[in-house]
CSV table of C-alpha atoms in Angstrom, one decimal:
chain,number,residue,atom,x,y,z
U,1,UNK,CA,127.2,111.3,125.0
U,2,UNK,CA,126.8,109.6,128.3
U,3,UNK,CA,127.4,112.7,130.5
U,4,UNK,CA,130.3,112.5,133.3
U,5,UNK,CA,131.6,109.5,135.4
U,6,UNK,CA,132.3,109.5,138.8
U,7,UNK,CA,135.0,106.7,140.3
U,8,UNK,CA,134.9,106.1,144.1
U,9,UNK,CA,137.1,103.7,145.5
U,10,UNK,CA,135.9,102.4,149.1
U,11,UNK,CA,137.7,100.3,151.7
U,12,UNK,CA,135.9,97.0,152.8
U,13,UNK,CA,133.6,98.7,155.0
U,14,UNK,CA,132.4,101.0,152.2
U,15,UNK,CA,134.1,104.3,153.2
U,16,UNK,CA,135.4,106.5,150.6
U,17,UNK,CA,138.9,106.5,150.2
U,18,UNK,CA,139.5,108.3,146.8
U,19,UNK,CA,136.8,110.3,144.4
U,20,UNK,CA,137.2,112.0,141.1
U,21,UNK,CA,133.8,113.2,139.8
U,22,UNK,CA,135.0,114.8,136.4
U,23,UNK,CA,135.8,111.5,133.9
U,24,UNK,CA,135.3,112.8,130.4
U,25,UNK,CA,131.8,111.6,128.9
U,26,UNK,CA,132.2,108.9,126.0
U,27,UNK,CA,130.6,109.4,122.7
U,28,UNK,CA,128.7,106.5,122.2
U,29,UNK,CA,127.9,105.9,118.0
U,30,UNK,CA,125.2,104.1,116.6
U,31,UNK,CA,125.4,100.1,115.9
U,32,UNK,CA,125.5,99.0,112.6
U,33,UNK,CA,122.4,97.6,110.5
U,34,UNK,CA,123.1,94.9,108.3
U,35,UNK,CA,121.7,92.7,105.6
U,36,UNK,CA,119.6,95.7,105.0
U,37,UNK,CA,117.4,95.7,101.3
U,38,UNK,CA,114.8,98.6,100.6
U,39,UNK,CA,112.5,97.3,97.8
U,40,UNK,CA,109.3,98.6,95.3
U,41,UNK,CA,106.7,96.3,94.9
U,42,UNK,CA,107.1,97.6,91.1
U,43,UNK,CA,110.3,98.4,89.7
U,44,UNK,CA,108.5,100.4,86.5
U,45,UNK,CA,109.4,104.2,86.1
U,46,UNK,CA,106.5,106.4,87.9
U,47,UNK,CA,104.6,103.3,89.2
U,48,UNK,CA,103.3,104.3,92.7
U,49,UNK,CA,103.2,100.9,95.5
U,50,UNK,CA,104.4,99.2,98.6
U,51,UNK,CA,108.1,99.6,99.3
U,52,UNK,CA,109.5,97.2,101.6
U,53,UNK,CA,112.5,97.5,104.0
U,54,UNK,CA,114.1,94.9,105.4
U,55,UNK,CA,117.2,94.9,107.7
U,56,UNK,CA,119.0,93.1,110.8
U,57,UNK,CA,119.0,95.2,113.6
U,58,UNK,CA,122.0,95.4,116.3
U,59,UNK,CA,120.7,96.5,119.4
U,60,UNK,CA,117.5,96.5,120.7
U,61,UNK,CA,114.8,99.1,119.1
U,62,UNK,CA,112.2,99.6,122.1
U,63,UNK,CA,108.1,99.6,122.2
U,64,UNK,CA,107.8,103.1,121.3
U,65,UNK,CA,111.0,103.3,118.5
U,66,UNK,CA,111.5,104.6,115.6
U,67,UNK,CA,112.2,103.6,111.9
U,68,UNK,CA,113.6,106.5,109.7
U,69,UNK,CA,114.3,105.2,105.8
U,70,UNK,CA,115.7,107.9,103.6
U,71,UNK,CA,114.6,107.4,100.0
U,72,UNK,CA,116.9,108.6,97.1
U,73,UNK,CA,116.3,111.9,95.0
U,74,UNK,CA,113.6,111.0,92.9
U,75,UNK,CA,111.4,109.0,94.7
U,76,UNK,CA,107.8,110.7,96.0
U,77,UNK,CA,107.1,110.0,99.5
U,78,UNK,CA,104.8,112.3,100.1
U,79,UNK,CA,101.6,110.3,100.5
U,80,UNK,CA,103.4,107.1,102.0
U,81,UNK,CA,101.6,105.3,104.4
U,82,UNK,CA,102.6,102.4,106.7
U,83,UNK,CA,101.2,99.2,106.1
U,84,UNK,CA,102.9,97.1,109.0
U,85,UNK,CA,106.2,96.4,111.1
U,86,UNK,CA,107.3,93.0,112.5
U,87,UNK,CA,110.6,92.2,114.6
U,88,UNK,CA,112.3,89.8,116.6
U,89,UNK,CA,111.3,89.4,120.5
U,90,UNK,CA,108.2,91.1,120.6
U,91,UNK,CA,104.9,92.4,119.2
U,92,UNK,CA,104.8,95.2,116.8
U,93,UNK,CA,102.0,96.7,118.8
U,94,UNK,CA,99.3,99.1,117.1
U,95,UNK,CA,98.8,102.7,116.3
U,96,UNK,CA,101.9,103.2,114.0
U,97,UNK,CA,102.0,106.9,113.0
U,98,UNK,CA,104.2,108.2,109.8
U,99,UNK,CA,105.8,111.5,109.4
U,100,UNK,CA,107.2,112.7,106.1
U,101,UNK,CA,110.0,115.4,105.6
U,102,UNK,CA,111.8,115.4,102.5
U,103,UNK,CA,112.6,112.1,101.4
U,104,UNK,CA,112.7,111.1,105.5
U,105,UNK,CA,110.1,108.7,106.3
U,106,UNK,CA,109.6,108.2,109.8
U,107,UNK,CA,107.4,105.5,111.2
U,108,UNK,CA,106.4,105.5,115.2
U,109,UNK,CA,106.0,102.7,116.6
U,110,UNK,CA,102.3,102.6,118.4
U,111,UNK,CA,102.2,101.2,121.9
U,112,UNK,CA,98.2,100.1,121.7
U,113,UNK,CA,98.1,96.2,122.1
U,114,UNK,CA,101.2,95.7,124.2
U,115,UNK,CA,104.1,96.5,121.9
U,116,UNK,CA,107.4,94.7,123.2
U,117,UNK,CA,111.0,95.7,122.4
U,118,UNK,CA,112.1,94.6,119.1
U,119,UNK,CA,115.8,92.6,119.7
U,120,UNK,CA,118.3,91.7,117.7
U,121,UNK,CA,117.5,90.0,114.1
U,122,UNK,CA,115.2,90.7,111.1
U,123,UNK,CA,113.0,93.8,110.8
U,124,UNK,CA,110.6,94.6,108.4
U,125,UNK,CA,108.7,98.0,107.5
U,126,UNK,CA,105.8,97.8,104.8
U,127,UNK,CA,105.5,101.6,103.3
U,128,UNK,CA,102.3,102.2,100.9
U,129,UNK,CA,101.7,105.0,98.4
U,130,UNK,CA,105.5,105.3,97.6
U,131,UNK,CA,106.6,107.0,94.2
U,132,UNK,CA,109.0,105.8,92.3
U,133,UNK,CA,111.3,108.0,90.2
U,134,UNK,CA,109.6,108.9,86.6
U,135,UNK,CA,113.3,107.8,84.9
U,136,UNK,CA,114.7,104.2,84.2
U,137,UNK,CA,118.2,103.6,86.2
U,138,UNK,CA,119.7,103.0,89.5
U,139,UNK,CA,118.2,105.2,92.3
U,140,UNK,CA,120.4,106.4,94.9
U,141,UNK,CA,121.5,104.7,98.3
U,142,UNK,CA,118.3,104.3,100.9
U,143,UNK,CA,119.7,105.1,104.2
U,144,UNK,CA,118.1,103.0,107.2
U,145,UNK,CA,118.3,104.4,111.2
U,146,UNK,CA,116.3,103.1,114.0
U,147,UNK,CA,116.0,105.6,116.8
U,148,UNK,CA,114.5,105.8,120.3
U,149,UNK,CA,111.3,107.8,121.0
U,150,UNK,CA,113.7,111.1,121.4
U,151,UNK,CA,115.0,110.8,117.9
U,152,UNK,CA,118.2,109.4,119.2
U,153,UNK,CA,120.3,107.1,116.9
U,154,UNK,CA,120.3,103.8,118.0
U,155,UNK,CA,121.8,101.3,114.4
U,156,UNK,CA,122.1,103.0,111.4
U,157,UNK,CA,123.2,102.0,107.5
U,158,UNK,CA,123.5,105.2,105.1
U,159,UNK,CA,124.8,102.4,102.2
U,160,UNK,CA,121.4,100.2,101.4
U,161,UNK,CA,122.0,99.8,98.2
U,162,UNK,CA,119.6,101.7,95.5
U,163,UNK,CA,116.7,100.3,93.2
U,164,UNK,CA,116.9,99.1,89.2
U,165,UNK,CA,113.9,101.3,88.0
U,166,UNK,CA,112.8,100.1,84.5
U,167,UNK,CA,111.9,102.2,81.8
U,168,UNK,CA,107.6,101.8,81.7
U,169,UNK,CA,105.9,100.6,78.6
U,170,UNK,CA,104.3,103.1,75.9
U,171,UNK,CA,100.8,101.8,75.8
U,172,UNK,CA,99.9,103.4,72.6
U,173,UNK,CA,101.7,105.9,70.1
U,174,UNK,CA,100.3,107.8,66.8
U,175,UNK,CA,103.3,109.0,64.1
U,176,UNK,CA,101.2,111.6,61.3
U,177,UNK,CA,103.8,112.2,58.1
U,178,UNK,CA,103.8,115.7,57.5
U,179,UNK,CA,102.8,115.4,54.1
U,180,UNK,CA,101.1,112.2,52.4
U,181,UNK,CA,102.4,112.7,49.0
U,182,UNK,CA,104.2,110.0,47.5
U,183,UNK,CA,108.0,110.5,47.2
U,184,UNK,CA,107.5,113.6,49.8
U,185,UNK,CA,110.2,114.4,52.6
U,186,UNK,CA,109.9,116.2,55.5
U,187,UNK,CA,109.7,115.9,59.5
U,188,UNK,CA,107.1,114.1,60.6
């Protein structure tokens, strides 16, 4: 919320004429993120890799920002790392931190080497060490948010579309008949 207004109106010279100091507050809501695509560097059931998020920003994500991606049920992000950020308008900077709660990711943007403000455009976010699910299918919706350093929302998407996982390949199997008499039946 943007807290209360005050209107003064003032005659030519600058003297107050009229004041009301209790305008409701607005709520402000996020901007919208669009062309947004979360994406494993393997598709395979269990494989663990890079996952890469890419998205157009509305409004400005400053130097020290934040990137929040939820990952759908199923997914193990619990020893993802970051592997890089890149924007429009300015430097990414250096020092990224993570954080990880539930299937939140949460990457920091680090203000060593003279981070600028990412603007308006394409945004990327290289994760490493993601999990996928250990089942073929479509995952879940990712949900995308960029927030300032308080944690407040600045663009959000809650509908990124989920991943196809693929079922993974059985490297070897061994089938032993229960019996190996001729003309026998039984579960193998």
């Amino acid at each position: 919320t943007t807290g209360t207004y005050i209107i003064t109106t003032t005659n030519t010279g600058g003297t107050a004429i009229d004041r009301l100091t209790t305008v409701a507050e607005s709520t402000l809501i996020p901007g919208v993120i669009t062309n947004a695509d979360v994406t494993p560097a393997s598709l395979v059931a269990g494989a663990s890799g890079a996952v890469t998020a890419t998205f157009t920003i509305a409004n400005n994500v400053p130097a020290d920002g934040k990137f929040e991606i939820t990952f759908p049920t199923g997914f193990d992000v619990s020893s993802a790392t970051i592997t890089s950020i890149s924007g429009q308008g300015g430097t990414a900077g250096t020092g990224h931190t993570i954080a990880k709660n539930g299937q939140i990711v949460t990457v920091t943007r680090g203000t060593a080497g003279t981070p600028g403000a990412f603007t308006t455009g394409v945004t990327t976010v290289v994760l490493g060490s993601v999990k996928n699910p250990g089942i073929s299918g479509t995952t879940g919706t990712y949900i995308i948010t960029t927030t300032n350093t308080g944690g407040t929302a600045i663009d959000t998407l809650n509908t990124v579309a989920g991943s196809g996982i693929t079922a993974g390949a059985i490297s070897s199997a061994t089938i032993t008949p229960a019996s190996l008499v001729a003309g026998a039946s039984g579960n193998a």
